[in-house]
GROMACS .gro file of C-alpha atoms in nm:
model
  409
    1GLY     CA    1   8.195  20.185  15.450
    2GLY     CA    2   8.337  20.339  15.137
    3LEU     CA    3   8.299  20.670  14.960
    4MET     CA    4   7.922  20.699  15.009
    5ILE     CA    5   7.941  20.649  15.384
    6THR     CA    6   8.231  20.895  15.408
    7LEU     CA    7   8.030  21.166  15.234
    8LEU     CA    8   7.721  21.101  15.444
    9GLU     CA    9   7.912  21.103  15.773
   10MET     CA   10   8.071  21.436  15.674
   11ALA     CA   11   7.724  21.573  15.600
   12PHE     CA   12   7.585  21.448  15.932
   13GLY     CA   13   7.867  21.602  16.132
   14GLY     CA   14   7.872  21.923  15.930
   15ASN     CA   15   7.493  21.958  15.948
   16LYS     CA   16   7.483  22.037  15.575
   17GLY     CA   17   7.370  21.872  15.255
   18PHE     CA   18   7.587  21.802  14.948
   19ARG     CA   19   7.566  21.738  14.574
   20ALA     CA   20   7.818  21.489  14.429
   21TYR     CA   21   7.896  21.398  14.068
   22MET     CA   22   8.082  21.081  13.962
   23ASN     CA   23   8.170  20.938  13.621
   24GLU     CA   24   8.414  20.663  13.720
   25ASN     CA   25   8.247  20.358  13.562
   26ASP     CA   26   7.904  20.209  13.515
   27ASN     CA   27   7.897  20.021  13.846
   28ALA     CA   28   7.754  20.252  14.111
   29LEU     CA   29   7.779  20.001  14.398
   30ALA     CA   30   8.145  19.926  14.327
   31CYS     CA   31   8.232  20.294  14.309
   32LEU     CA   32   8.030  20.420  14.604
   33PHE     CA   33   8.088  20.139  14.853
   34CYS     CA   34   8.434  20.008  14.767
   35GLU     CA   35   8.666  20.044  15.069
   36GLU     CA   36   8.991  20.098  14.883
   37LEU     CA   37   9.231  20.359  15.016
   38GLY     CA   38   9.126  20.720  14.959
   39ALA     CA   39   9.039  21.045  15.128
   40VAL     CA   40   8.774  21.313  15.093
   41ILE     CA   41   8.875  21.672  15.169
   42GLU     CA   42   8.624  21.952  15.224
   43CYS     CA   43   8.779  22.290  15.143
   44GLU     CA   44   8.702  22.643  15.034
   45ASP     CA   45   8.987  22.697  14.785
   46ARG     CA   46   8.949  22.397  14.554
   47GLN     CA   47   9.210  22.496  14.296
   48SER     CA   48   9.485  22.549  14.554
   49VAL     CA   49   9.422  22.207  14.709
   50LEU     CA   50   9.417  22.035  14.371
   51LYS     CA   51   9.747  22.203  14.280
   52ILE     CA   52   9.917  22.100  14.604
   53LEU     CA   53   9.805  21.738  14.558
   54GLY     CA   54   9.899  21.742  14.187
   55ASP     CA   55  10.246  21.878  14.261
   56ALA     CA   56  10.292  21.591  14.505
   57GLY     CA   57  10.187  21.336  14.246
   58ILE     CA   58   9.864  21.248  14.423
   59PRO     CA   59   9.567  21.196  14.189
   60ALA     CA   60   9.261  21.398  14.291
   61TYR     CA   61   8.944  21.539  14.141
   62CYS     CA   62   8.642  21.738  14.253
   63LEU     CA   63   8.350  21.527  14.376
   64GLY     CA   64   8.094  21.805  14.420
   65SER     CA   65   8.003  22.072  14.669
   66VAL     CA   66   7.836  22.141  15.002
   67ILE     CA   67   7.491  22.294  14.966
   68SER     CA   68   7.273  22.488  15.209
   69ASP     CA   69   6.966  22.273  15.137
   70ASN     CA   70   6.883  21.985  15.365
   71LYS     CA   71   6.952  21.741  15.080
   72VAL     CA   72   7.210  21.482  14.982
   73VAL     CA   73   7.219  21.425  14.604
   74VAL     CA   74   7.446  21.186  14.414
   75ASP     CA   75   7.461  21.202  14.032
   76PHE     CA   76   7.632  20.890  13.897
   77CYS     CA   77   7.706  20.891  13.525
   78GLY     CA   78   7.407  21.114  13.462
   79ARG     CA   79   7.171  20.915  13.686
   80ILE     CA   80   7.046  21.041  14.023
   81VAL     CA   81   7.113  20.740  14.245
   82LEU     CA   82   7.044  20.918  14.576
   83LYS     CA   83   6.827  21.216  14.657
   84GLU     CA   84   6.717  21.230  15.018
   85SER     CA   85   6.679  21.462  15.314
   86MET     CA   86   7.009  21.478  15.502
   87THR     CA   87   6.830  21.479  15.838
   88ASP     CA   88   6.621  21.174  15.743
   89MET     CA   89   6.940  20.992  15.643
   90ARG     CA   90   7.102  21.097  15.970
   91ALA     CA   91   6.808  20.963  16.168
   92LEU     CA   92   6.834  20.635  15.975
   93TRP     CA   93   7.209  20.622  16.046
   94GLU     CA   94   7.142  20.668  16.419
   95ARG     CA   95   6.868  20.405  16.435
   96THR     CA   96   7.095  20.120  16.548
   97SER     CA   97   7.244  20.333  16.825
   98ASP     CA   98   6.894  20.444  16.925
   99ALA     CA   99   6.784  20.081  16.954
  100LEU     CA  100   7.078  20.006  17.183
  101ASP     CA  101   7.010  20.319  17.386
  102MET     CA  102   6.650  20.210  17.440
  103LEU     CA  103   6.787  19.904  17.621
  104GLN     CA  104   7.034  20.100  17.834
  105ALA     CA  105   6.876  20.435  17.918
  106ASN     CA  106   6.545  20.600  18.001
  107PRO     CA  107   6.337  20.558  17.682
  108ASP     CA  108   6.188  20.905  17.724
  109CYS     CA  109   6.537  21.057  17.709
  110VAL     CA  110   6.629  20.847  17.405
  111ARG     CA  111   6.316  20.963  17.222
  112SER     CA  112   6.392  21.324  17.319
  113GLU     CA  113   6.739  21.300  17.166
  114GLN     CA  114   6.604  21.125  16.857
  115LYS     CA  115   6.403  21.434  16.774
  116THR     CA  116   6.720  21.642  16.737
  117CYS     CA  117   6.843  21.421  16.451
  118HIS     CA  118   6.539  21.508  16.240
  119HIS     CA  119   6.613  21.880  16.230
  120LEU     CA  120   6.899  22.093  16.106
  121LEU     CA  121   7.092  22.174  16.420
  122THR     CA  122   7.176  22.532  16.509
  123PRO     CA  123   7.516  22.628  16.655
  124PRO     CA  124   7.524  22.645  17.035
  125PRO     CA  125   7.417  22.991  17.157
  126TYR     CA  126   7.762  23.079  17.294
  127LEU     CA  127   7.807  23.438  17.406
  128ALA     CA  128   8.077  23.612  17.608
  129THR     CA  129   7.969  23.934  17.779
  130PHE     CA  130   8.333  24.010  17.864
  131LYS     CA  131   8.666  23.992  17.685
  132PRO     CA  132   8.879  23.705  17.816
  133GLN     CA  133   9.241  23.798  17.878
  134PRO     CA  134   9.551  23.585  17.941
  135THR     CA  135   9.697  23.600  18.288
  136PRO     CA  136   9.972  23.868  18.297
  137GLU     CA  137  10.328  23.735  18.304
  138HIS     CA  138  10.416  23.921  18.625
  139ILE     CA  139  10.141  23.730  18.805
  140LEU     CA  140  10.251  23.393  18.667
  141ASN     CA  141  10.616  23.465  18.756
  142ALA     CA  142  10.551  23.601  19.107
  143THR     CA  143  10.737  23.429  19.390
  144GLN     CA  144  10.458  23.486  19.643
  145LYS     CA  145  10.125  23.341  19.535
  146PRO     CA  146   9.802  23.255  19.714
  147ARG     CA  147   9.782  22.885  19.792
  148VAL     CA  148   9.493  22.663  19.689
  149ALA     CA  149   9.455  22.306  19.814
  150ILE     CA  150   9.348  22.063  19.542
  151ILE     CA  151   9.178  21.802  19.758
  152ARG     CA  152   9.131  21.450  19.629
  153GLU     CA  153   9.026  21.110  19.757
  154LYS     CA  154   9.092  20.756  19.635
  155GLY     CA  155   8.925  20.741  19.293
  156SER     CA  156   8.940  21.114  19.218
  157ASN     CA  157   9.063  21.190  18.867
  158GLY     CA  158   9.019  21.563  18.808
  159ASP     CA  159   9.307  21.688  19.020
  160LYS     CA  160   9.560  21.755  18.741
  161GLU     CA  161   9.320  21.970  18.537
  162MET     CA  162   9.208  22.158  18.848
  163ALA     CA  163   9.567  22.229  18.953
  164ALA     CA  164   9.655  22.345  18.601
  165ALA     CA  165   9.357  22.582  18.588
  166PHE     CA  166   9.445  22.749  18.917
  167TYR     CA  167   9.814  22.761  18.828
  168SER     CA  168   9.728  22.935  18.500
  169ALA     CA  169   9.549  23.207  18.696
  170GLY     CA  170   9.843  23.278  18.931
  171PHE     CA  171   9.785  23.040  19.224
  172GLU     CA  172  10.024  22.802  19.395
  173PRO     CA  173   9.825  22.476  19.384
  174TRP     CA  174   9.902  22.203  19.637
  175ASP     CA  175   9.811  21.839  19.593
  176VAL     CA  176   9.633  21.744  19.916
  177THR     CA  177   9.495  21.394  19.970
  178MET     CA  178   9.237  21.300  20.230
  179THR     CA  179   9.506  21.084  20.388
  180ASP     CA  180   9.717  21.400  20.436
  181LEU     CA  181   9.428  21.555  20.629
  182LEU     CA  182   9.342  21.238  20.821
  183GLU     CA  183   9.699  21.197  20.943
  184GLY     CA  184   9.754  21.567  21.010
  185ARG     CA  185  10.035  21.607  20.756
  186VAL     CA  186   9.873  21.917  20.604
  187SER     CA  187   9.692  22.204  20.771
  188LEU     CA  188   9.446  22.418  20.577
  189ASP     CA  189   9.524  22.723  20.788
  190ASN     CA  190   9.780  22.843  20.531
  191PHE     CA  191   9.549  22.813  20.230
  192ARG     CA  192   9.319  23.075  20.081
  193GLY     CA  193   9.119  22.832  19.869
  194ILE     CA  194   9.028  22.466  19.846
  195ALA     CA  195   8.897  22.276  19.546
  196PHE     CA  196   8.722  21.940  19.577
  197VAL     CA  197   8.784  21.763  19.245
  198GLY     CA  198   8.583  21.535  19.020
  199GLY     CA  199   8.609  21.162  18.973
  200PHE     CA  200   8.470  20.863  19.159
  201ALA     CA  201   8.574  20.898  19.523
  202ASN     CA  202   8.596  20.555  19.683
  203ALA     CA  203   8.438  20.422  19.360
  204ASP     CA  204   8.109  20.592  19.464
  205VAL     CA  205   7.974  20.247  19.544
  206PHE     CA  206   7.721  20.385  19.794
  207ASP     CA  207   7.605  20.670  19.570
  208ALA     CA  208   7.774  20.989  19.460
  209ALA     CA  209   8.032  21.123  19.711
  210LYS     CA  210   7.865  20.965  20.015
  211GLY     CA  211   8.177  20.769  20.102
  212TRP     CA  212   8.387  21.085  20.075
  213ALA     CA  213   8.142  21.278  20.290
  214GLY     CA  214   8.152  20.999  20.548
  215VAL     CA  215   8.532  21.016  20.571
  216ILE     CA  216   8.498  21.383  20.664
  217ARG     CA  217   8.193  21.372  20.889
  218TYR     CA  218   8.304  21.080  21.101
  219ASN     CA  219   8.658  21.201  21.161
  220GLU     CA  220   8.662  21.475  21.421
  221ARG     CA  221   9.004  21.612  21.321
  222VAL     CA  222   8.917  21.649  20.952
  223SER     CA  223   8.565  21.775  21.019
  224GLN     CA  224   8.694  22.048  21.248
  225GLU     CA  225   8.978  22.135  21.007
  226LEU     CA  226   8.739  22.190  20.717
  227GLU     CA  227   8.478  22.370  20.925
  228ARG     CA  228   8.742  22.609  21.056
  229PHE     CA  229   8.849  22.678  20.699
  230ARG     CA  230   8.491  22.734  20.581
  231LYS     CA  231   8.416  22.988  20.855
  232ARG     CA  232   8.722  23.202  20.781
  233ALA     CA  233   8.610  23.514  20.594
  234ASP     CA  234   8.925  23.517  20.375
  235THR     CA  235   8.873  23.175  20.212
  236PHE     CA  236   8.686  23.040  19.911
  237SER     CA  237   8.587  22.687  19.815
  238LEU     CA  238   8.506  22.520  19.485
  239GLY     CA  239   8.365  22.175  19.417
  240ILE     CA  240   8.324  22.033  19.067
  241CYS     CA  241   8.135  21.715  18.975
  242ASN     CA  242   8.217  21.467  19.253
  243GLY     CA  243   8.335  21.766  19.458
  244CYS     CA  244   8.004  21.940  19.387
  245GLN     CA  245   7.816  21.640  19.523
  246LEU     CA  246   8.041  21.644  19.829
  247MET     CA  247   7.983  22.013  19.905
  248ALA     CA  248   7.608  21.955  19.886
  249LEU     CA  249   7.621  21.654  20.118
  250LEU     CA  250   7.832  21.848  20.368
  251GLY     CA  251   7.582  22.135  20.362
  252TRP     CA  252   7.842  22.385  20.236
  253VAL     CA  253   7.607  22.497  19.958
  254PRO     CA  254   7.379  22.679  19.981
  255GLY     CA  255   7.449  22.656  20.355
  256PHE     CA  256   7.254  22.515  20.649
  257GLU     CA  257   7.254  22.854  20.819
  258LEU     CA  258   7.106  23.046  20.525
  259LEU     CA  259   6.803  22.828  20.463
  260ALA     CA  260   6.774  22.692  20.818
  261LEU     CA  261   6.770  22.339  20.680
  262ASP     CA  262   6.791  22.014  20.865
  263GLU     CA  263   6.998  21.741  20.709
  264ALA     CA  264   6.704  21.566  20.544
  265GLN     CA  265   6.613  21.883  20.352
  266GLN     CA  266   6.965  21.954  20.229
  267PRO     CA  267   6.979  21.985  19.848
  268ARG     CA  268   7.189  21.720  19.679
  269PHE     CA  269   7.267  21.572  19.340
  270ILE     CA  270   7.108  21.240  19.250
  271ARG     CA  271   7.102  20.991  18.962
  272ASN     CA  272   7.054  21.133  18.613
  273VAL     CA  273   6.702  21.105  18.473
  274SER     CA  274   6.853  20.915  18.177
  275GLY     CA  275   6.967  20.647  18.421
  276ARG     CA  276   7.322  20.645  18.291
  277PHE     CA  277   7.656  20.825  18.292
  278GLU     CA  278   7.647  21.131  18.063
  279SER     CA  279   7.958  21.268  17.895
  280ARG     CA  280   7.851  21.565  17.680
  281PHE     CA  281   7.959  21.916  17.593
  282THR     CA  282   7.680  22.126  17.742
  283ALA     CA  283   7.582  22.491  17.706
  284LEU     CA  284   7.563  22.689  18.032
  285ARG     CA  285   7.427  23.036  18.101
  286ILE     CA  286   7.590  23.232  18.381
  287GLU     CA  287   7.329  23.404  18.597
  288LYS     CA  288   7.363  23.706  18.822
  289SER     CA  289   7.486  23.596  19.164
  290ASN     CA  290   7.733  23.677  19.441
  291ALA     CA  291   7.966  23.392  19.335
  292ILE     CA  292   8.311  23.548  19.348
  293MET     CA  293   8.448  23.314  19.081
  294LEU     CA  294   8.180  23.419  18.829
  295LYS     CA  295   8.208  23.795  18.879
  296GLY     CA  296   8.178  23.991  18.556
  297MET     CA  297   8.067  23.686  18.358
  298GLU     CA  298   7.691  23.731  18.400
  299GLY     CA  299   7.484  23.679  18.087
  300SER     CA  300   7.750  23.472  17.911
  301VAL     CA  301   7.662  23.136  17.757
  302LEU     CA  302   7.962  22.902  17.751
  303GLY     CA  303   8.028  22.537  17.678
  304ALA     CA  304   8.167  22.291  17.930
  305TRP     CA  305   8.207  21.916  17.959
  306SER     CA  306   7.965  21.720  18.171
  307ALA     CA  307   8.080  21.378  18.291
  308HIS     CA  308   7.857  21.238  18.561
  309GLY     CA  309   7.601  20.973  18.645
  310GLU     CA  310   7.446  21.160  18.937
  311GLY     CA  311   7.417  21.527  18.847
  312GLN     CA  312   7.044  21.592  18.889
  313PHE     CA  313   6.981  21.871  19.139
  314HIS     CA  314   6.733  21.750  19.400
  315ALA     CA  315   6.545  21.952  19.663
  316ASN     CA  316   6.181  22.010  19.749
  317SER     CA  317   6.001  22.275  19.546
  318MET     CA  318   5.999  22.533  19.827
  319ILE     CA  319   6.376  22.515  19.877
  320THR     CA  320   6.440  22.512  19.502
  321GLU     CA  321   6.232  22.827  19.453
  322ARG     CA  322   6.412  22.998  19.740
  323ILE     CA  323   6.750  22.910  19.592
  324LEU     CA  324   6.643  23.059  19.260
  325SER     CA  325   6.494  23.373  19.416
  326LEU     CA  326   6.810  23.438  19.619
  327GLY     CA  327   7.033  23.399  19.312
  328LEU     CA  328   7.206  23.088  19.447
  329ALA     CA  329   7.190  22.893  19.117
  330PRO     CA  330   7.454  23.079  18.914
  331LEU     CA  331   7.477  22.830  18.624
  332ARG     CA  332   7.189  22.690  18.420
  333TYR     CA  333   7.178  22.438  18.135
  334VAL     CA  334   7.029  22.607  17.829
  335ASP     CA  335   6.867  22.501  17.501
  336PRO     CA  336   6.971  22.617  17.150
  337GLU     CA  337   6.783  22.943  17.214
  338GLY     CA  338   6.988  23.010  17.527
  339GLN     CA  339   6.700  22.953  17.770
  340PRO     CA  340   6.716  22.735  18.085
  341THR     CA  341   6.590  22.389  17.999
  342THR     CA  342   6.503  22.048  18.135
  343VAL     CA  343   6.496  21.894  17.785
  344TYR     CA  344   6.740  21.609  17.721
  345PRO     CA  345   7.014  21.608  17.591
  346PHE     CA  346   7.061  21.986  17.635
  347ASN     CA  347   7.008  21.924  18.006
  348PRO     CA  348   7.208  21.602  18.054
  349ASN     CA  349   7.070  21.503  18.394
  350GLY     CA  350   6.717  21.642  18.430
  351SER     CA  351   6.793  21.909  18.690
  352PRO     CA  352   6.482  22.125  18.748
  353HIS     CA  353   6.506  22.476  18.602
  354GLY     CA  354   6.833  22.367  18.439
  355ILE     CA  355   7.024  22.413  18.766
  356ALA     CA  356   7.391  22.323  18.709
  357ALA     CA  357   7.552  22.492  19.012
  358VAL     CA  358   7.475  22.618  19.362
  359CYS     CA  359   7.660  22.887  19.557
  360THR     CA  360   7.653  23.039  19.904
  361GLU     CA  361   7.492  23.375  19.972
  362ASP     CA  362   7.829  23.542  20.034
  363GLY     CA  363   7.962  23.391  19.710
  364ARG     CA  364   8.267  23.226  19.867
  365GLY     CA  365   8.139  22.872  19.817
  366LEU     CA  366   8.060  22.740  19.470
  367ALA     CA  367   7.958  22.386  19.368
  368ILE     CA  368   7.936  22.313  18.994
  369MET     CA  369   7.838  21.990  18.821
  370PRO     CA  370   7.999  22.036  18.470
  371HIS     CA  371   8.377  22.057  18.436
  372GLU     CA  372   8.501  22.412  18.374
  373GLU     CA  373   8.852  22.305  18.472
  374ARG     CA  374   8.845  22.074  18.169
  375THR     CA  375   8.752  22.363  17.940
  376PHE     CA  376   8.984  22.644  18.060
  377LEU     CA  377   9.209  22.606  17.751
  378PRO     CA  378   9.081  22.677  17.398
  379TRP     CA  379   9.186  22.338  17.257
  380GLN     CA  380   8.972  22.162  17.516
  381TRP     CA  381   8.659  22.291  17.342
  382PRO     CA  382   8.531  22.053  17.070
  383TRP     CA  383   8.384  22.359  16.894
  384MET     CA  384   8.378  22.731  16.957
  385PRO     CA  385   8.262  23.026  16.746
  386GLU     CA  386   8.517  23.225  16.546
  387SER     CA  387   8.466  23.523  16.780
  388PHE     CA  388   8.591  23.310  17.071
  389LYS     CA  389   8.897  23.193  16.879
  390ARG     CA  390   9.013  23.552  16.850
  391PHE     CA  391   9.038  23.576  17.230
  392GLY     CA  392   9.335  23.340  17.234
  393VAL     CA  393   9.222  23.207  17.574
  394SER     CA  394   8.916  23.021  17.696
  395PRO     CA  395   8.648  23.236  17.862
  396TRP     CA  396   8.645  22.993  18.156
  397LEU     CA  397   8.996  23.106  18.256
  398LYS     CA  398   8.834  23.418  18.400
  399MET     CA  399   8.662  23.204  18.661
  400PHE     CA  400   8.997  23.114  18.813
  401GLN     CA  401   9.139  23.463  18.758
  402ASN     CA  402   8.843  23.600  18.954
  403ALA     CA  403   8.941  23.383  19.250
  404TYR     CA  404   9.298  23.517  19.229
  405GLU     CA  405   9.180  23.878  19.218
  406TRP     CA  406   8.954  23.818  19.517
  407CYS     CA  407   9.246  23.677  19.715
  408MET     CA  408   9.468  23.975  19.626
  409ARG     CA  409   9.218  24.252  19.701
   0.00000   0.00000   0.00000
């Protein structure tokens, strides 16, 4: 630890080099690696910060400056004690983690991610082709609102975020458990939308969402209830993560009828190519499609959390090409240039063509692997460009507002 490690970690995270000057004493190791209490502040207005700290009686001095070069340089008492490439130092810093990863994940994926440490990273290619707007107060305060059922199973954990996202768009979200449906305590006839949430339904011990799908398929009451809901022309359905896997297993997306598929051909989401659970903030491009919840968002590139172990889209090549040609893959993982990719870690699961979502031809059904409901508020983004901050709301809120507008048309 110590001052040297602090400076380097700031450089790694900031993706910039620095030049530091120190004249404390003649012992470089003691100065640079001592772990006594202290703090390093990176700022634009140095004099103002020094004045504030001085007025408070806190000793402080300038260590150096951030530089645009890919270099870290330390001048200690007139001697250059460190002059290295920042990216080489970052790769060295990551080496221990890489060695552990090689024992836990697909080595090809680990090597693919290693390459990113050796280059200066570019900001994610985020782009909003629309201007996000907050939900009007009269909609939020309305007494009559469309109802959406937030459906969860034992082990689900995304229900609170999903309910909050729909509520923020003007819906009346209802917490509906599978037990409610199994015992007939809740009917879906009074709902305009349903959302199957993320998590680990029934611990996913038999593979992703298969236990949840079995609960539905092998219970005549629940199966008929959901099928009746799906066939109503005034309803929409959304599945995210575990719910996405469920909608695929049930054949709701892209739809048995559309592609004339038998059950063995049904697209589904299988184990990540990396062989492990992936929690990452991914970049997604919104494609042109009939998905009602993505209307007016086409061409945008937005960030969203992925959190799954089985998110790889799987179907034979003929079905995959047909899905793409019909515009039924409305979200794609993209690389730093904004192009659909299969390269890890930009594509966290290895889905072909970067497929991150599947929808129905009429657009009423949408199954998404990453978590937009966990990114519908600005503070949920780990980073966003300054242009997005000026919106005051997250661009993903429009996805839920679109569903509200569709219900109210």
